[in-house]
Short mmCIF file of C-alpha atoms in Angstrom, two decimals:
data_model
loop_
_atom_site.label_atom_id
_atom_site.label_comp_id
_atom_site.label_asym_id
_atom_site.label_seq_id
_atom_site.Cartn_x
_atom_site.Cartn_y
_atom_site.Cartn_z
CA UNK A 177 128.25 -109.09 31.56
CA UNK A 178 125.22 -107.86 29.96
CA UNK A 179 122.95 -105.23 31.04
CA UNK A 180 119.90 -107.65 30.14
CA UNK A 181 121.48 -109.68 32.81
CA UNK A 182 121.67 -106.47 35.32
CA UNK A 183 117.78 -106.13 34.84
CA UNK A 184 117.20 -109.55 35.13
CA UNK A 185 119.21 -110.28 38.10
CA UNK A 186 116.74 -108.10 39.99
CA UNK A 187 114.20 -110.09 39.88
CA UNK A 188 115.23 -113.51 39.14
CA UNK A 189 113.93 -116.13 41.83
CA UNK A 190 117.06 -117.26 42.85
CA UNK A 191 115.57 -119.55 45.63
CA UNK A 192 113.31 -121.75 44.02
CA UNK A 193 113.84 -125.21 44.42
CA UNK A 194 115.46 -127.45 42.03
CA UNK A 195 114.03 -129.75 40.15
CA UNK A 196 115.30 -131.89 36.53
CA UNK A 197 112.99 -133.37 34.02
CA UNK A 198 111.46 -136.57 35.64
CA UNK A 199 110.75 -135.76 38.63
CA UNK A 200 107.39 -135.52 40.10
CA UNK A 201 106.49 -132.18 41.58
CA UNK A 202 103.82 -129.80 43.68
CA UNK A 203 103.92 -126.69 42.42
CA UNK A 204 101.91 -124.52 44.03
CA UNK A 205 100.04 -121.70 42.12
CA UNK A 206 98.26 -118.52 43.41
CA UNK A 207 94.72 -118.83 41.98
CA UNK A 208 92.24 -115.64 41.67
CA UNK A 209 88.60 -116.04 42.31
CA UNK A 210 86.79 -112.20 41.74
CA UNK A 211 88.83 -110.57 45.04
CA UNK A 212 89.95 -113.86 46.82
CA UNK A 213 93.48 -115.30 46.38
CA UNK A 214 94.09 -119.28 47.19
CA UNK A 215 97.22 -121.47 46.55
CA UNK A 216 96.38 -124.55 44.40
CA UNK A 217 98.32 -127.39 44.16
CA UNK A 218 99.15 -128.80 40.66
CA UNK A 219 101.06 -132.60 41.14
CA UNK A 220 102.69 -134.07 38.33
CA UNK A 221 105.66 -135.07 36.19
CA UNK A 222 108.33 -132.77 34.85
CA UNK A 223 108.18 -133.73 31.26
CA UNK A 224 110.22 -130.63 29.58
CA UNK A 225 111.96 -127.47 30.35
CA UNK A 226 112.32 -124.79 27.65
CA UNK A 227 114.05 -121.58 27.78
CA UNK A 228 116.38 -119.85 30.42
CA UNK A 229 116.39 -116.84 32.64
CA UNK A 230 113.38 -114.73 33.03
CA UNK A 231 111.40 -116.62 30.02
CA UNK A 232 112.05 -120.16 31.36
CA UNK A 233 108.84 -122.07 31.28
CA UNK A 234 108.55 -126.11 32.53
CA UNK A 235 105.64 -128.66 31.32
CA UNK A 236 103.80 -130.37 34.18
CA UNK A 237 101.95 -133.56 33.39
CA UNK A 238 99.65 -135.76 35.37
CA UNK A 239 97.23 -137.88 34.52
CA UNK A 240 93.15 -137.05 36.04
CA UNK A 241 90.67 -139.49 35.74
CA UNK A 242 91.92 -140.88 33.19
CA UNK A 243 92.85 -138.15 31.26
CA UNK A 244 95.94 -136.75 30.25
CA UNK A 245 96.20 -133.00 31.66
CA UNK A 246 99.87 -130.90 31.14
CA UNK A 247 100.36 -127.52 32.27
CA UNK A 248 102.91 -125.24 31.39
CA UNK A 249 104.32 -122.78 33.77
CA UNK A 250 106.51 -119.81 33.42
CA UNK A 251 109.21 -120.53 36.38
CA UNK A 252 109.49 -116.86 37.10
CA UNK A 253 106.22 -115.92 37.33
CA UNK A 254 104.88 -114.25 40.77
CA UNK A 255 102.02 -116.86 40.54
CA UNK A 256 104.23 -119.70 41.30
CA UNK A 257 104.77 -119.56 44.83
CA UNK A 258 106.63 -122.72 45.16
CA UNK A 259 107.74 -126.09 43.49
CA UNK A 260 108.00 -128.91 45.72
CA UNK A 261 109.79 -132.02 44.67
CA UNK A 262 107.86 -135.24 45.50
CA UNK A 263 110.44 -137.68 44.21
CA UNK A 264 113.10 -137.56 41.41
CA UNK A 265 112.74 -139.80 38.66
CA UNK A 266 115.54 -141.51 36.09
CA UNK A 267 114.90 -140.66 32.78
CA UNK A 268 117.63 -140.66 29.74
CA UNK A 269 115.55 -137.50 27.70
CA UNK A 270 115.43 -133.91 28.16
CA UNK A 271 111.78 -134.22 27.25
CA UNK A 272 109.88 -137.32 27.87
CA UNK A 273 107.10 -136.65 25.54
CA UNK A 274 106.80 -140.13 25.10
CA UNK A 275 105.14 -140.73 28.03
CA UNK A 276 102.36 -139.12 26.28
CA UNK A 277 101.80 -142.50 24.17
CA UNK A 278 101.87 -144.42 27.51
CA UNK A 279 99.34 -144.98 30.07
CA UNK A 280 99.27 -147.08 33.59
CA UNK A 281 102.08 -148.85 34.55
CA UNK A 282 104.18 -147.88 31.51
CA UNK A 283 103.83 -144.48 31.97
CA UNK A 284 105.96 -144.72 35.31
CA UNK A 285 108.87 -143.31 35.62
CA UNK A 286 111.63 -145.13 37.93
CA UNK A 287 112.61 -143.49 41.13
CA UNK A 288 116.30 -142.15 40.87
CA UNK A 289 118.16 -143.20 44.17
CA UNK B 148 110.31 -78.37 29.13
CA UNK B 149 110.25 -81.81 27.44
CA UNK B 150 112.98 -84.09 28.77
CA UNK B 151 115.26 -86.15 26.76
CA UNK B 152 117.90 -88.63 26.78
CA UNK B 153 120.23 -90.33 24.26
CA UNK B 154 120.52 -94.28 24.62
CA UNK B 155 121.63 -97.25 23.22
CA UNK B 156 119.18 -100.35 22.79
CA UNK B 157 120.74 -103.51 24.53
CA UNK B 158 118.09 -106.55 24.14
CA UNK B 159 114.79 -107.50 24.96
CA UNK B 160 113.58 -109.77 28.05
CA UNK B 161 110.70 -110.47 29.87
CA UNK B 162 109.22 -109.31 33.34
CA UNK B 163 105.99 -109.17 34.98
CA UNK B 164 103.55 -106.54 35.73
CA UNK B 165 101.88 -105.91 39.67
CA UNK B 166 99.17 -108.32 38.07
CA UNK B 167 101.30 -110.87 37.45
CA UNK B 168 100.69 -110.49 33.69
CA UNK B 169 103.97 -111.62 31.54
CA UNK B 170 104.91 -108.41 29.54
CA UNK B 171 107.85 -107.88 27.38
CA UNK B 172 110.37 -105.35 28.02
CA UNK B 173 113.28 -103.84 26.32
CA UNK B 174 116.53 -102.25 28.04
CA UNK B 175 118.27 -99.51 26.83
CA UNK B 176 121.27 -97.94 28.22
CA UNK B 177 120.15 -94.36 28.55
CA UNK B 178 122.69 -91.69 29.06
CA UNK B 179 124.07 -90.07 30.89
CA UNK B 180 124.15 -86.93 28.27
CA UNK B 181 126.01 -84.07 28.16
CA UNK B 182 124.39 -80.49 27.24
CA UNK B 183 127.11 -79.73 24.68
CA UNK B 184 124.76 -76.45 23.11
CA UNK B 185 122.09 -74.72 24.07
CA UNK B 186 120.17 -73.27 20.78
CA UNK B 187 117.95 -69.95 21.45
CA UNK B 188 115.61 -68.50 19.23
CA UNK B 189 117.61 -65.44 19.08
CA UNK B 190 120.79 -67.01 17.46
CA UNK B 191 119.73 -70.17 16.20
CA UNK B 192 115.83 -69.55 14.90
CA UNK B 193 114.70 -72.35 17.73
CA UNK B 194 115.05 -73.33 21.14
CA UNK B 195 117.02 -76.54 21.21
CA UNK B 196 119.18 -78.71 23.31
CA UNK B 197 122.08 -80.55 22.00
CA UNK B 198 123.05 -83.71 23.66
CA UNK B 199 125.70 -85.74 23.74
CA UNK B 200 125.61 -89.23 25.03
CA UNK B 201 128.79 -90.28 27.59
CA UNK B 202 129.81 -93.64 26.15
CA UNK B 203 133.37 -95.56 28.02
CA UNK B 204 135.28 -94.41 24.89
CA UNK B 205 135.19 -91.05 23.39
CA UNK B 206 135.33 -90.26 19.53
CA UNK B 207 138.75 -91.25 17.96
CA UNK B 208 141.10 -88.40 16.64
CA UNK B 209 138.69 -85.45 16.99
CA UNK B 210 138.78 -83.08 14.43
CA UNK B 211 139.72 -79.32 15.62
CA UNK B 212 136.22 -78.13 14.72
CA UNK B 213 134.65 -81.03 17.08
CA UNK B 214 136.86 -80.07 19.74
CA UNK B 215 136.21 -76.36 19.70
CA UNK B 216 132.06 -77.74 19.38
CA UNK B 217 132.82 -79.08 22.86
CA UNK B 218 134.99 -76.93 24.41
CA UNK B 219 132.04 -74.89 26.29
CA UNK B 220 130.42 -78.09 27.83
CA UNK B 221 134.11 -79.31 28.78
CA UNK B 222 132.89 -82.78 27.98
CA UNK B 223 135.38 -85.23 25.94
CA UNK B 224 134.22 -85.41 21.91
CA UNK B 225 131.65 -88.19 21.80
CA UNK B 226 130.70 -90.40 19.02
CA UNK B 227 126.55 -89.69 19.39
CA UNK B 228 124.95 -86.02 19.51
CA UNK B 229 121.15 -85.36 19.32
CA UNK B 230 118.83 -82.41 19.72
CA UNK B 231 116.17 -81.90 21.54
CA UNK B 232 113.24 -79.10 21.20
CA UNK B 233 112.11 -77.37 23.82
CA UNK B 234 109.54 -75.00 24.92
CA UNK B 235 110.28 -71.88 26.99
CA UNK B 236 112.70 -71.67 29.66
CA UNK B 237 115.51 -74.38 31.21
CA UNK B 238 117.57 -74.28 33.66
CA UNK B 239 119.86 -76.19 31.70
CA UNK B 240 123.19 -74.98 30.50
CA UNK B 241 126.19 -75.97 28.25
CA UNK B 242 127.90 -79.00 30.71
CA UNK B 243 125.08 -79.54 32.34
CA UNK B 244 124.51 -83.34 32.39
CA UNK B 245 121.19 -85.43 32.36
CA UNK B 246 120.93 -88.61 33.85
CA UNK B 247 118.12 -91.44 33.74
CA UNK B 248 116.41 -90.03 36.42
CA UNK B 249 114.40 -87.89 33.97
CA UNK B 250 112.29 -90.73 33.74
CA UNK B 251 109.99 -92.23 36.36
CA UNK B 252 108.54 -95.54 36.22
CA UNK B 253 104.85 -95.25 34.85
CA UNK B 254 105.26 -92.59 32.82
CA UNK B 255 105.19 -92.60 28.97
CA UNK B 256 108.20 -92.19 26.93
CA UNK B 257 108.46 -91.72 22.83
CA UNK B 258 111.21 -93.61 21.35
CA UNK B 259 112.82 -92.68 18.31
CA UNK B 260 115.39 -94.54 16.38
CA UNK B 261 116.40 -96.23 12.78
CA UNK B 262 114.16 -99.44 11.98
CA UNK B 263 116.22 -102.46 10.73
CA UNK B 264 116.86 -102.32 7.21
CA UNK B 265 115.00 -105.08 5.54
CA UNK B 266 116.24 -104.27 1.79
CA UNK B 267 113.83 -104.46 -1.18
CA UNK B 268 110.70 -105.90 -0.18
CA UNK B 269 107.57 -106.63 -2.21
CA UNK B 270 104.31 -105.38 -1.96
CA UNK B 271 102.81 -108.04 0.73
CA UNK B 272 105.63 -107.25 3.55
CA UNK B 273 105.81 -103.55 2.74
CA UNK B 274 102.31 -102.70 2.27
CA UNK B 275 100.52 -105.92 3.55
CA UNK B 276 99.14 -106.48 0.26
CA UNK B 277 96.78 -109.65 0.31
CA UNK B 278 98.69 -111.54 -2.39
CA UNK B 279 96.67 -114.44 -3.59
CA UNK B 280 96.53 -118.22 -2.81
CA UNK B 281 99.28 -120.66 -3.00
CA UNK B 282 98.18 -123.74 -4.64
CA UNK B 283 95.07 -124.89 -5.84
CA UNK B 284 96.08 -123.43 -9.70
CA UNK B 285 96.09 -120.13 -8.14
CA UNK B 286 98.54 -118.33 -10.67
CA UNK B 287 98.48 -115.27 -8.37
CA UNK B 288 100.87 -115.53 -5.70
CA UNK B 289 102.67 -112.14 -4.15
CA UNK B 290 102.58 -109.87 -7.17
CA UNK B 291 101.17 -106.29 -6.97
CA UNK B 292 98.33 -106.77 -9.69
CA UNK B 293 97.05 -104.01 -11.86
CA UNK B 294 99.19 -100.92 -10.90
CA UNK B 295 96.72 -98.73 -13.45
CA UNK B 296 94.81 -98.49 -16.32
CA UNK B 297 95.56 -98.50 -20.26
CA UNK B 298 95.51 -95.49 -22.50
CA UNK B 299 94.24 -92.98 -19.94
CA UNK B 300 96.18 -92.16 -18.28
CA UNK B 301 98.72 -93.80 -19.99
CA UNK B 302 101.27 -93.57 -17.14
CA UNK B 303 101.30 -94.59 -13.52
CA UNK B 304 100.07 -92.42 -11.04
CA UNK B 305 102.68 -90.78 -8.48
CA UNK B 306 102.85 -92.69 -4.98
CA UNK B 307 101.37 -95.66 -6.14
CA UNK B 308 102.14 -98.58 -3.47
CA UNK B 309 104.98 -101.05 -4.84
CA UNK B 310 107.87 -102.71 -4.00
CA UNK B 311 111.04 -100.80 -3.04
CA UNK B 312 113.90 -100.87 -0.29
CA UNK B 313 111.99 -101.30 2.96
CA UNK B 314 113.00 -100.23 6.81
CA UNK B 315 116.07 -97.99 7.73
CA UNK B 316 113.87 -95.36 8.38
CA UNK B 317 113.48 -93.04 11.31
CA UNK B 318 111.19 -94.43 13.55
CA UNK B 319 109.33 -93.12 16.73
CA UNK B 320 107.28 -95.22 19.08
CA UNK B 321 105.24 -93.27 21.21
CA UNK B 322 103.41 -93.78 24.67
CA UNK B 323 105.69 -96.74 26.02
CA UNK B 324 105.43 -96.85 29.30
CA UNK B 325 108.94 -96.63 31.89
CA UNK B 326 109.02 -100.15 33.73
CA UNK B 327 111.91 -99.20 35.55
CA UNK B 328 114.60 -96.01 35.48
CA UNK B 329 117.81 -97.46 37.36
CA UNK B 330 120.11 -94.42 38.09
CA UNK B 331 123.21 -96.61 39.59
CA UNK B 332 123.16 -98.62 36.16
CA UNK B 333 122.22 -95.88 33.85
CA UNK B 334 119.39 -98.42 32.19
CA UNK B 335 115.88 -97.31 31.41
CA UNK B 336 113.59 -100.37 30.85
CA UNK B 337 110.45 -99.98 28.50
CA UNK B 338 107.31 -101.92 27.95
CA UNK B 339 107.19 -102.90 24.20
CA UNK B 340 110.07 -103.30 21.48
CA UNK B 341 111.81 -100.02 20.28
CA UNK B 342 112.99 -99.66 16.39
CA UNK B 343 116.36 -101.07 15.83
CA UNK B 344 118.61 -103.60 16.31
CA UNK B 345 120.57 -104.15 19.47
CA UNK B 346 123.45 -101.73 19.78
CA UNK B 347 121.14 -99.02 17.75
CA UNK B 348 121.18 -95.62 19.05
CA UNK B 349 117.75 -94.00 19.92
CA UNK B 350 116.36 -90.59 21.60
CA UNK B 351 113.97 -90.91 24.23
CA UNK B 352 111.55 -88.19 25.02
CA UNK B 353 108.51 -87.96 27.60
CA UNK B 354 105.57 -88.25 25.47
#
């Protein structure tokens, strides 16, 4: 085992709930306003995951008041308190970038049962 | 006394500081090192400690001269020897071991190594010349341009920056912050990059 793995293993969050591309998730993000801290929830579909280990990131897309909003989260960031899976979608692709060109019902993901 | 240690660059990873910002980290397998020779001003003209990096495998087929050199320290003959200059007194003598715990998290260190060789590099890469435009009829791309006047002085002045071999030099990166010093695994993690490819040997000193 590489020694990089040894250092990474000490800090890797293993208890993060598992989620896959296509899932609708609630990301609990720590927001700092001045010296106050609060947790904000960003809910949307996971449209891609990138990297592994300490540098893994995932992209969450939601449509807010008709405007598409995407946020890229570093999975190991201490600002991310929790990732909740709301529903898991059935998808056949690793990256769901095609959702950007769709709107309304066409942009809905079928639920995985 | 300035502490030092020999290490091997393992690779880079990512971490988070206390504020939660992502920071680049380099993992170095640092030490343990044995003091092979204590050089003194009286005998050698300067004060220094000669260290050997203790690795899993000692040197293959050491010569009699090498064996004799390591005799006083009692250590097996190793591949890597480095010297660190010291000022004043030190309790360390031949045979003593130095571990990564000479460094603490938050401390600043200087890391010396051999940079990656870049081969024959042009002036744009080697000396950060601006170069010319790529298109729109520009006929000047990455050439060095004029290298001097004509009939006077009729020669190129010494030290003019031109293309040539780049990299493979001894480079010291100073004031790197120690992120973690793990004695159990002999691992030193510093913030930012260090010279050389993965697997390169580096010398770590207090900055």
